[in-house]
GROMACS .gro file of C-alpha atoms in nm:
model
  405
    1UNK     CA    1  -7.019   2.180   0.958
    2UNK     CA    2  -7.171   2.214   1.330
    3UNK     CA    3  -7.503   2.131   1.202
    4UNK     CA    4  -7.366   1.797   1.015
    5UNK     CA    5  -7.247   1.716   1.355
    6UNK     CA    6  -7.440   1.839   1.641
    7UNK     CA    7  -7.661   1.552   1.756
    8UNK     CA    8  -7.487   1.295   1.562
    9UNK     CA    9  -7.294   1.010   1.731
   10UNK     CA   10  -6.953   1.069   1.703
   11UNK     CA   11  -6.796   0.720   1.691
   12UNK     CA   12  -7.099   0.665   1.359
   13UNK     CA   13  -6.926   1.015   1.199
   14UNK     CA   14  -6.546   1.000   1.274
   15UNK     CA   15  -6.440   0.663   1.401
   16UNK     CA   16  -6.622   0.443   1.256
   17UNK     CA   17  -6.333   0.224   1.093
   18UNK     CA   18  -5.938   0.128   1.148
   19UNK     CA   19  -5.649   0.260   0.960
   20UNK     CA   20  -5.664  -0.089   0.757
   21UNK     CA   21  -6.027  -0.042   0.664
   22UNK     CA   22  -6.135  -0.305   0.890
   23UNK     CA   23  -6.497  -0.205   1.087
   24UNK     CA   24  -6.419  -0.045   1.489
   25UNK     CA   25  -6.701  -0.105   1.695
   26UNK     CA   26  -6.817   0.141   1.946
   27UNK     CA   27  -6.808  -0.148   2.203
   28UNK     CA   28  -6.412  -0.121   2.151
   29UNK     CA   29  -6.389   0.274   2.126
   30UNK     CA   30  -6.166   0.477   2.432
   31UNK     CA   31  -6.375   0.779   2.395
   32UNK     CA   32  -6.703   0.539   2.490
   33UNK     CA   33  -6.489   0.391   2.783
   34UNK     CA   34  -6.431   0.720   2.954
   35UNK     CA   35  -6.797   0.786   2.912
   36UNK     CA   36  -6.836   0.480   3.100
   37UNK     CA   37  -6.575   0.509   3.359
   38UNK     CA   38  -6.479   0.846   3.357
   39UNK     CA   39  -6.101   0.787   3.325
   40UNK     CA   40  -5.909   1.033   3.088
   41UNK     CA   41  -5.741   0.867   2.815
   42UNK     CA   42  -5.488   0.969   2.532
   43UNK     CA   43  -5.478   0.763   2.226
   44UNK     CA   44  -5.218   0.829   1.930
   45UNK     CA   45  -5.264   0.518   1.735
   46UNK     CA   46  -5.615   0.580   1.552
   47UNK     CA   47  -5.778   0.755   1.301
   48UNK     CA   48  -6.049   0.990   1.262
   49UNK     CA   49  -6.251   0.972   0.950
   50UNK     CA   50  -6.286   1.311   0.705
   51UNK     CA   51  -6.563   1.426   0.541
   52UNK     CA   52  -6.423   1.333   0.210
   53UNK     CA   53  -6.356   0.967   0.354
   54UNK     CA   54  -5.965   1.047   0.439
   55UNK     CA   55  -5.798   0.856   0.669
   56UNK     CA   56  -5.622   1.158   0.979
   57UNK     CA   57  -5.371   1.012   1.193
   58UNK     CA   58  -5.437   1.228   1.534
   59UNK     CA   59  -5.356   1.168   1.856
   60UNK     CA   60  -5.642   1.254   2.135
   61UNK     CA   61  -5.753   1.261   2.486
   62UNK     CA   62  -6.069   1.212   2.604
   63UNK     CA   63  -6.190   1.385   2.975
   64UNK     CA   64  -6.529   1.289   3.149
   65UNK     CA   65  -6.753   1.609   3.252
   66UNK     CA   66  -6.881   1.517   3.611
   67UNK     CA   67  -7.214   1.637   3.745
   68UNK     CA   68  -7.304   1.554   4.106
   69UNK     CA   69  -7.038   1.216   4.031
   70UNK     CA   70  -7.182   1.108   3.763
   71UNK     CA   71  -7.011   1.130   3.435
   72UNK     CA   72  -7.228   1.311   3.213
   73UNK     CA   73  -7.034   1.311   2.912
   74UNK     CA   74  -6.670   1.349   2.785
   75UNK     CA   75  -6.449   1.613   2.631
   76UNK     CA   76  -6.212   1.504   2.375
   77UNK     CA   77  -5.941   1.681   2.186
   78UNK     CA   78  -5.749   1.581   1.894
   79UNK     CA   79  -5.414   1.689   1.721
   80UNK     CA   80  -5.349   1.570   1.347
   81UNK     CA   81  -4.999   1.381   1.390
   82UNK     CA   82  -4.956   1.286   0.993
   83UNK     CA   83  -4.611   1.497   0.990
   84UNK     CA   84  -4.473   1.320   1.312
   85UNK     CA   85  -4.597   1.021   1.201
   86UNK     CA   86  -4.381   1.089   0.854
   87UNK     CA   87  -4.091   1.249   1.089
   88UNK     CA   88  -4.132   0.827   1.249
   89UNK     CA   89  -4.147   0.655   0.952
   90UNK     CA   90  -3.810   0.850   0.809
   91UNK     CA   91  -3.599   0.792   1.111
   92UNK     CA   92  -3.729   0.413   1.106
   93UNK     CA   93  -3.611   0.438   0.744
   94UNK     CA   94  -3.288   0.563   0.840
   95UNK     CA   95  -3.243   0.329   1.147
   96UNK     CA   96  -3.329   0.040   0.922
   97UNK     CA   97  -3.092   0.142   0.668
   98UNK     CA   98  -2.800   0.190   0.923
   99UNK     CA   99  -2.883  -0.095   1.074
  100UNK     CA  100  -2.836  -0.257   0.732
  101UNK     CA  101  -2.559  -0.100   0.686
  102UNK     CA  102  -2.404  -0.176   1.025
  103UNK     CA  103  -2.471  -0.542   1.012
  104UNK     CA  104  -2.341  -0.646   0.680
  105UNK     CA  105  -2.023  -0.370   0.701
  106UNK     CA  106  -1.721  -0.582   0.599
  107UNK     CA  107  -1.529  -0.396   0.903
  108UNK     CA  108  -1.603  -0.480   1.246
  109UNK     CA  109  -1.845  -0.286   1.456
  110UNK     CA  110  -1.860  -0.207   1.823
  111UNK     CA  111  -2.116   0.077   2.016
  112UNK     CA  112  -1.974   0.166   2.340
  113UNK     CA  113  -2.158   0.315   2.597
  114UNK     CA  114  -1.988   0.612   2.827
  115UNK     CA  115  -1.880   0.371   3.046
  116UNK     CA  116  -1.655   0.151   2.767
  117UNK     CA  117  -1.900  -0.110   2.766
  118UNK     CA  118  -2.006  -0.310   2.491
  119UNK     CA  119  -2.389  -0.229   2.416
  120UNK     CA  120  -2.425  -0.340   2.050
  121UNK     CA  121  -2.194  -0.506   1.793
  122UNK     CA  122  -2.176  -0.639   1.440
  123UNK     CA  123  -2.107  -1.045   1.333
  124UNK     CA  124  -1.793  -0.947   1.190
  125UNK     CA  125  -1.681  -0.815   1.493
  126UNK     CA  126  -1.784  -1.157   1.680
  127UNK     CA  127  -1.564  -1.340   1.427
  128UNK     CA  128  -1.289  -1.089   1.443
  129UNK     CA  129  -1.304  -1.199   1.807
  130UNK     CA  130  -1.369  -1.560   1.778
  131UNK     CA  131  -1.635  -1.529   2.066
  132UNK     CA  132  -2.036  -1.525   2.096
  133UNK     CA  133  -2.285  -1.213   2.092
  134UNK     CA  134  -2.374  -1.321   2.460
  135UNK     CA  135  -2.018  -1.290   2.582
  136UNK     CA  136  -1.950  -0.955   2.383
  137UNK     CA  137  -2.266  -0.758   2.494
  138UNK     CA  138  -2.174  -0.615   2.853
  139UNK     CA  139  -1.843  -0.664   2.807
  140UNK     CA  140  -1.658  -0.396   2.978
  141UNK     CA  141  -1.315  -0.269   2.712
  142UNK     CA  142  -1.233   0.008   2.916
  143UNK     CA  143  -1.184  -0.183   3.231
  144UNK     CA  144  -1.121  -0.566   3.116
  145UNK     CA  145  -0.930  -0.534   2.783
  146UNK     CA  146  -0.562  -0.531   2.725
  147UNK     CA  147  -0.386  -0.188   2.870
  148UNK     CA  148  -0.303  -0.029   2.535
  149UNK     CA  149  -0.641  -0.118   2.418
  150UNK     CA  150  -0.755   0.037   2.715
  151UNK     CA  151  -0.565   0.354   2.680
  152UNK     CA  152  -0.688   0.394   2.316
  153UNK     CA  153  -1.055   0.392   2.446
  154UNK     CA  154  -1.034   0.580   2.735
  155UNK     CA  155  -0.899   0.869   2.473
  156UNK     CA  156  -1.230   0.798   2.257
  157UNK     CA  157  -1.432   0.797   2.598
  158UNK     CA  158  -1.289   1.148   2.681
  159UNK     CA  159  -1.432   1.309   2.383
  160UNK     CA  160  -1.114   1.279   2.106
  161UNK     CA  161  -1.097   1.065   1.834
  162UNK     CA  162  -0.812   0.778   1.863
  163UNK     CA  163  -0.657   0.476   1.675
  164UNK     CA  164  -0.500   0.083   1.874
  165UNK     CA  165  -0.306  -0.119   1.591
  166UNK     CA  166  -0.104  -0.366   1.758
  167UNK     CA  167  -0.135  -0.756   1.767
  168UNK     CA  168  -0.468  -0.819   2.020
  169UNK     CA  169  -0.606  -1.137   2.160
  170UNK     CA  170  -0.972  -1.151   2.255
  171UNK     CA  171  -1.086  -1.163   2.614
  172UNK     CA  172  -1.375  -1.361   2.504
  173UNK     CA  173  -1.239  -1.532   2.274
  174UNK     CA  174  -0.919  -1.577   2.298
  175UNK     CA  175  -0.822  -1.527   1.923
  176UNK     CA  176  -0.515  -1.369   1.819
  177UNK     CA  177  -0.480  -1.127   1.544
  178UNK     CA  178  -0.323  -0.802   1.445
  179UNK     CA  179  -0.620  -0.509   1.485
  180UNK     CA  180  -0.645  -0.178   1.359
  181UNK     CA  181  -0.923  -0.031   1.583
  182UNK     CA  182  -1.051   0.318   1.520
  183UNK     CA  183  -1.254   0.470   1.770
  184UNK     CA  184  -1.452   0.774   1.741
  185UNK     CA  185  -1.670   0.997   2.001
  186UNK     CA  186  -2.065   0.997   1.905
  187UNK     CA  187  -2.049   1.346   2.093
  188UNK     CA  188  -1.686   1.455   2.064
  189UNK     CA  189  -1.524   1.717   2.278
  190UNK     CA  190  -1.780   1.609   2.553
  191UNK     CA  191  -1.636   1.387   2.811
  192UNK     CA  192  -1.742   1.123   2.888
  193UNK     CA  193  -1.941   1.013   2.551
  194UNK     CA  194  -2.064   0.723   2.393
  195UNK     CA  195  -1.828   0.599   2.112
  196UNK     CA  196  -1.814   0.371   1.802
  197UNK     CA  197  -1.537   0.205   1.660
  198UNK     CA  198  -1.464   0.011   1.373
  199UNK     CA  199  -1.192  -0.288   1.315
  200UNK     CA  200  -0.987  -0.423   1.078
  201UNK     CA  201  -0.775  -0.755   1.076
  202UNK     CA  202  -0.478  -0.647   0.907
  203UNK     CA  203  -0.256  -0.977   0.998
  204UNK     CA  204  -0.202  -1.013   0.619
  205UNK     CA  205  -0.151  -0.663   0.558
  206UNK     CA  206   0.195  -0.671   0.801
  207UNK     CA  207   0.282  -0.988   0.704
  208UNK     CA  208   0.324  -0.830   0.347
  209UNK     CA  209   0.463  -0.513   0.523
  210UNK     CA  210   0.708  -0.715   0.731
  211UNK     CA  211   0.841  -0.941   0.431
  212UNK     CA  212   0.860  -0.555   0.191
  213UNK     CA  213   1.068  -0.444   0.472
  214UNK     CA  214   1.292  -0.732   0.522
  215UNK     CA  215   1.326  -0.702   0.136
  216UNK     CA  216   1.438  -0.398   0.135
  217UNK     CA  217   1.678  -0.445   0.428
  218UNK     CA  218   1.828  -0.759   0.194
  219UNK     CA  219   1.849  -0.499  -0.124
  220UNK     CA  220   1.990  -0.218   0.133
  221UNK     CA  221   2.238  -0.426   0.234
  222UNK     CA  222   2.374  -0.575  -0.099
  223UNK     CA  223   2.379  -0.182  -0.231
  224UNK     CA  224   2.557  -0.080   0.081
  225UNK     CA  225   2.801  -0.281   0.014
  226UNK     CA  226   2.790  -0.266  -0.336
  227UNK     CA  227   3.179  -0.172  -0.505
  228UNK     CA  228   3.067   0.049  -0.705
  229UNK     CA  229   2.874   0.391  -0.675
  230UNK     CA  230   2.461   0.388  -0.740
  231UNK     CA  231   2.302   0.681  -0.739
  232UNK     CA  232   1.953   0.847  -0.750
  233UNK     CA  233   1.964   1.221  -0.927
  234UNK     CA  234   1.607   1.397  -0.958
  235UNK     CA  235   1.661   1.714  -1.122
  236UNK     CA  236   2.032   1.755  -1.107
  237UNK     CA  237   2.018   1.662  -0.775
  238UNK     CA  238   2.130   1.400  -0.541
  239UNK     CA  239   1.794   1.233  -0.401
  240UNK     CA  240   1.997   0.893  -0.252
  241UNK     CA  241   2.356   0.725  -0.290
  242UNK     CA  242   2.551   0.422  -0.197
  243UNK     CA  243   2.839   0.439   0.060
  244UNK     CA  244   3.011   0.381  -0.214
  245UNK     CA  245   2.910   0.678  -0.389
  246UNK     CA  246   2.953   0.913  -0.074
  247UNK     CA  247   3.278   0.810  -0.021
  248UNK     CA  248   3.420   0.857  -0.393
  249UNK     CA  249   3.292   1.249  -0.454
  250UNK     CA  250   3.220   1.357  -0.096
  251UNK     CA  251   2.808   1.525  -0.165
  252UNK     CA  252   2.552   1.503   0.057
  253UNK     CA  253   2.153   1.437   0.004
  254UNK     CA  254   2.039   1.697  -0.172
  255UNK     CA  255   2.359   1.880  -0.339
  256UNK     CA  256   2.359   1.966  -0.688
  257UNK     CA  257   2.568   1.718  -0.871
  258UNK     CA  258   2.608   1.937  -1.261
  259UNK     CA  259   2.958   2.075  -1.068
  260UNK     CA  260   3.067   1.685  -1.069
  261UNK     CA  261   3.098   1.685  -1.452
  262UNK     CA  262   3.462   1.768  -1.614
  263UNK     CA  263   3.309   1.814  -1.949
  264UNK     CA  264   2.937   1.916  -1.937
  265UNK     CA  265   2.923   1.809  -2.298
  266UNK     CA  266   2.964   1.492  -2.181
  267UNK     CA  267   2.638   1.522  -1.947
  268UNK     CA  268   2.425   1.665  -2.232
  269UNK     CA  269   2.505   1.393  -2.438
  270UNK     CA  270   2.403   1.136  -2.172
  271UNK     CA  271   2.105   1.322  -2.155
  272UNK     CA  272   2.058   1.296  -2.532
  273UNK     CA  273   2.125   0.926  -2.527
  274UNK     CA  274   1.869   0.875  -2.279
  275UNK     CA  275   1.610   1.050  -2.459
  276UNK     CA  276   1.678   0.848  -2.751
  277UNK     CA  277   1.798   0.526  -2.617
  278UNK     CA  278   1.636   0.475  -2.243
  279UNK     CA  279   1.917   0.386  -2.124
  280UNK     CA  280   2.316   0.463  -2.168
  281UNK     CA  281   2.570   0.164  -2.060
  282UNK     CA  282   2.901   0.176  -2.028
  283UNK     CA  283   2.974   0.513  -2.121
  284UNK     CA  284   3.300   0.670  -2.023
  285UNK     CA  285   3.305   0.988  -1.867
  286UNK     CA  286   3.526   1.215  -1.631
  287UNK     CA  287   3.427   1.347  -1.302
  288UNK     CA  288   3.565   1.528  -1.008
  289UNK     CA  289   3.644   1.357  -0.720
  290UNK     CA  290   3.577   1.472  -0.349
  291UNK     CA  291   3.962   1.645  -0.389
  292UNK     CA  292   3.850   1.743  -0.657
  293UNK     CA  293   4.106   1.536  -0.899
  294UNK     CA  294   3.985   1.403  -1.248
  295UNK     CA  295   3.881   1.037  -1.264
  296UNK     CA  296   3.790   0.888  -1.548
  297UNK     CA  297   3.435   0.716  -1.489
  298UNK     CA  298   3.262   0.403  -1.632
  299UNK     CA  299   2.863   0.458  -1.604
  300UNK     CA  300   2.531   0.293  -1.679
  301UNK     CA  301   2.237   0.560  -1.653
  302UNK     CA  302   1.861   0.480  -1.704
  303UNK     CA  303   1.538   0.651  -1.593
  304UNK     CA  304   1.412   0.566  -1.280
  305UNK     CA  305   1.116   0.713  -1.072
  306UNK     CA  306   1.165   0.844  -0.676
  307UNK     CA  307   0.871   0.931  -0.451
  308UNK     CA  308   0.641   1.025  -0.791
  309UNK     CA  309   0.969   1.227  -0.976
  310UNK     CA  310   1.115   1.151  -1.236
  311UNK     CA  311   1.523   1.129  -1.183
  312UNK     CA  312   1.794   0.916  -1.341
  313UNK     CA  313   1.969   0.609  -1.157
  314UNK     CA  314   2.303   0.543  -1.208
  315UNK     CA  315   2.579   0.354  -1.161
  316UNK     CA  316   2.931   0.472  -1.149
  317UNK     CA  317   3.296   0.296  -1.176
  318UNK     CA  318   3.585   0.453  -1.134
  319UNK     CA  319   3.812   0.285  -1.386
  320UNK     CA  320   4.060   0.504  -1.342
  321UNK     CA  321   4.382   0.315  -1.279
  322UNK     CA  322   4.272   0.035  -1.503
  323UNK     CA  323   4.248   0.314  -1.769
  324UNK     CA  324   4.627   0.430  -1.693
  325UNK     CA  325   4.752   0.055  -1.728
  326UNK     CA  326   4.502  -0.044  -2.027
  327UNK     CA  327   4.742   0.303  -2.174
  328UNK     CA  328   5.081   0.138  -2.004
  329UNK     CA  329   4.969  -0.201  -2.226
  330UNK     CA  330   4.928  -0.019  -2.513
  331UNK     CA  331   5.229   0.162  -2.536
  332UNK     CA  332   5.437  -0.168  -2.474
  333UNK     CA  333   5.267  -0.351  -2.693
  334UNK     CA  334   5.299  -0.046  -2.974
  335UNK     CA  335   5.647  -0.062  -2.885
  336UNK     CA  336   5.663  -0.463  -2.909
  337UNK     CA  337   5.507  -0.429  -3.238
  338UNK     CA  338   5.806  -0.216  -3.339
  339UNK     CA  339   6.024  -0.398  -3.239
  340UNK     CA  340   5.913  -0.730  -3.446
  341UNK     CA  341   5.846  -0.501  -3.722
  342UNK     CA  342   6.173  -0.408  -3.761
  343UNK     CA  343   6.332  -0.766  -3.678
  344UNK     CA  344   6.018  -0.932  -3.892
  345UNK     CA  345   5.928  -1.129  -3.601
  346UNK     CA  346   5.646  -1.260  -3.470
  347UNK     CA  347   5.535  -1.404  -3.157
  348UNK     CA  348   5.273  -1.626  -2.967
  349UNK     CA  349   5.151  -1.686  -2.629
  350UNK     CA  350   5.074  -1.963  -2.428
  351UNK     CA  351   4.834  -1.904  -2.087
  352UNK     CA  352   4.861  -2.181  -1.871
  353UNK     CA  353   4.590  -2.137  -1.723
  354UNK     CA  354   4.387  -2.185  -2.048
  355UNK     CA  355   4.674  -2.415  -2.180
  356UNK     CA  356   4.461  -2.519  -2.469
  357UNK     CA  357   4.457  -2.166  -2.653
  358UNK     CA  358   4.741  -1.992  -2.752
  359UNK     CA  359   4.778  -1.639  -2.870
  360UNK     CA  360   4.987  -1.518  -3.138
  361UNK     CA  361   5.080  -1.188  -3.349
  362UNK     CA  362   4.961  -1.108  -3.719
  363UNK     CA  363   5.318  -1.121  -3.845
  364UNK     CA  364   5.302  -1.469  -3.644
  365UNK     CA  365   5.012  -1.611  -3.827
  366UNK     CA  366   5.147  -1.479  -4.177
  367UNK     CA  367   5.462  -1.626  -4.155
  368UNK     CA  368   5.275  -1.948  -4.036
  369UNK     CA  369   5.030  -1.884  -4.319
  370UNK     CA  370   4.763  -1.931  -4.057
  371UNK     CA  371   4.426  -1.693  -4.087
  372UNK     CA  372   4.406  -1.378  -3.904
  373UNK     CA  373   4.208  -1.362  -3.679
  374UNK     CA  374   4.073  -1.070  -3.500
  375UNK     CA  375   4.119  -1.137  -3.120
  376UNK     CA  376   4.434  -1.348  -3.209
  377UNK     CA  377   4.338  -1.655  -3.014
  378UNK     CA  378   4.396  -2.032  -3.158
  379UNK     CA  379   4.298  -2.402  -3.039
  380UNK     CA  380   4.604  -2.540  -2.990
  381UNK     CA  381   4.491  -2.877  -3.070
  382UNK     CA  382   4.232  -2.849  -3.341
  383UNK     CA  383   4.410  -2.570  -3.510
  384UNK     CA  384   4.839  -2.546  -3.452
  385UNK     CA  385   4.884  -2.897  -3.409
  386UNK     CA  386   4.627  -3.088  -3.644
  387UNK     CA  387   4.824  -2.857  -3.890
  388UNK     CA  388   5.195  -2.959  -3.813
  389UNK     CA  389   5.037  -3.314  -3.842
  390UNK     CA  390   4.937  -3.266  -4.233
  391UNK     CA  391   5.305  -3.060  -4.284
  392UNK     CA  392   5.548  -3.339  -4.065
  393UNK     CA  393   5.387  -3.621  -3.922
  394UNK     CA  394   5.726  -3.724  -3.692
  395UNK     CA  395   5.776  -3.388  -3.603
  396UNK     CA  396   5.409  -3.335  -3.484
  397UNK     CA  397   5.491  -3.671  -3.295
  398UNK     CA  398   5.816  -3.484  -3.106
  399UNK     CA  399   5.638  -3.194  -3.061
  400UNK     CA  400   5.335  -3.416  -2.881
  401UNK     CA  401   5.567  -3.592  -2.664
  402UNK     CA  402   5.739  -3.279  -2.502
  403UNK     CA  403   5.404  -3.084  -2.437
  404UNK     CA  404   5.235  -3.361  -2.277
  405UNK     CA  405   5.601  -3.455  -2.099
   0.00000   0.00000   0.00000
């Protein structure tokens, strides 16, 4: 109250101690000072002491009263501070924490000023660059950098948000390495503006890129030239082909490929198959070709995956002709077998170029009283021969002497 006050010295009732506690004498106190020298003063770094023995941040100032030059006393006013002082301690928080965060980022770091020069910047940047802090700091991008890199900044500079990823050797440095930069405006739209940007060393990154792409340039290749059609079909449709493929049934990217079946009974029950199975090999089918004539198809399907869908991959033979001669064979051997029927012959065959088989006929083997064997194929040697050996001895000899003559 005014009456706990009036009369009382100030410094004994308000500031009689430090924020820590520790004693402040009156010797030391600004508000005696400019009763002594009659300067004004303003002080935001004290305390004034409560009633209740609470500690008030405030910032004051403190005016002499003059009478005839002398300095008679002092007026002093006060302001409590405690929420800017709050307000301070968050935003030296926050700095803290950004600068935390800014420091130990596992990207590289760079604050430009409006100019493009280089006002603050992170260790990994220095490493990225193979340089010092002392030759980073003042370092001029927008002027002394490489042109793209340049360019890219200038854009940031200007207000817009922009992106360098290119290979990059350092000015300072002199360290090579491929750099994704990203550069954004602190204030963008406004021209010219202080930016940030953050970098990346992504050497490894398009190494791996480089050697996925060559790989795929090796696969491209083989499947271009491929004899035989592959194909990619994501819900009916064609999603990629072969030359190959293109070339036998005429379709483009994206056609509906159901019209290519002859027998759509056929396509359900590759469906079925690979439902059941997971995959269908070697599967004959017919299809139309691009004149639309009927070929008859050898095919391998199994599921396969295309940008996320789900499609079937397959590869297609035509097999046509070898079908119509495999039919030809047939028939001539049918009417072979006919033939030695009716005579109650039998034959073999020798291939010289696998001289030491030898094929021969089931009426062949039965009037030889050999076993039957499925795919009709003998050793000559081991089987024939060491036979005609147990049965005639000289005549095995004969026999030995002509073959190998």
């Amino acid at each position: 109250t005014e009456a706990e006050l009036v009369g009382k010295s100030m410094h004994a009732m308000v500031h009689h101690h430090h924020v820590d506690g520790s004693e402040f004498p009156v010797e030391t106190c600004p508000m005696r000072f400019t009763l002594q020298d009659g300067q004004a003063r303003t002080i935001d770094d004290e305390v004034l002491w409560t009633k209740d023995g609470r500690a008030l941040p405030v910032e004051y100032s403190t005016s002499a009263i003059c009478k005839d030059g002398q300095v008679v006393g002092a007026v002093v006013t006060f302001k409590d501070i405690t929420a800017r002082l709050e307000a301070q301690e968050k935003l030296q928080a926050s700095e803290r924490q950004h600068r935390i965060v800014f420091e130990n980022s596992p990207l590289g770091m760079i604050y430009f000023n409006h100019e493009g020069t280089i006002v603050d910047c992170n260790g990994k940047f220095i490493d990225l660059m193979g340089s010092t802090r002392d030759k980073l700091i003042g370092f001029n991008t927008a002027r002394d950098s490489s042109p793209k890199m340049r360019d890219a900044l200038k854009v940031a500079l200007a207000g817009e948000p922009s992106v360098y990823e290119d290979p990059y050797t350092s000015a300072t440095g002199g360290k090579t390495i491929f750099l994704r930069v990203i550069f954004n405006p602190v204030n963008p739209g406004v021209s010219p503006t202080e930016v940030i940007a953050t970098l990346e060393d992504i050497s490894d990154q398009k190494q791996i890129e480089q050697a996925v792409a060559a790989e795929r340039e090796r696969l491209q290749g083989i499947l271009d030239k491929c004899p035989i059609g592959i194909a990619m079909v994501v819900k009916g449709q064609l999603r990629f082909a072969n030359p190959d493929f293109f070339e036998t049934f005429g379709v483009g990217v994206g056609e509906d490929l159901q019209s290519l079946w002859v027998h759509p009974e056929q396509r359900d029950e590759m469906y079925a198959r690979l439902a059941s199975d997971g995959v269908v090999e070697n599967m004959e089918i017919d299809m139309y070709n691009r004149d639309h004539a009927v070929r008859h198809m050898l095919v391998t399907f199994m599921p396969s995956t295309v940008d996320g869908e789900a499609g079937v991959l397959g590869w297609i033979q035509d097999i046509t002709e070898r079908s119509e001669m495999q039919a030809e064979m047939e028939k001539a051997n049918f009417l072979s077998d006919v033939a030695l029927e009716l005579t109650g012959s039998g034959y073999w065959v020798v291939d010289y170029s696998d001289p030491e088989y030898y094929f021969q006929s089931e009426r062949a083997a039965r009037i030889l009283g050999e076993p039957i064997k499925p795919d009709g194929r003998y050793h000559l040697a081991s089987e024939w021969f060491n036979r005609l050996e147990e049965a005639d001895p000289e005549a095995a000899a004969i026999t030995s002497e002509r073959y190998q003559g």
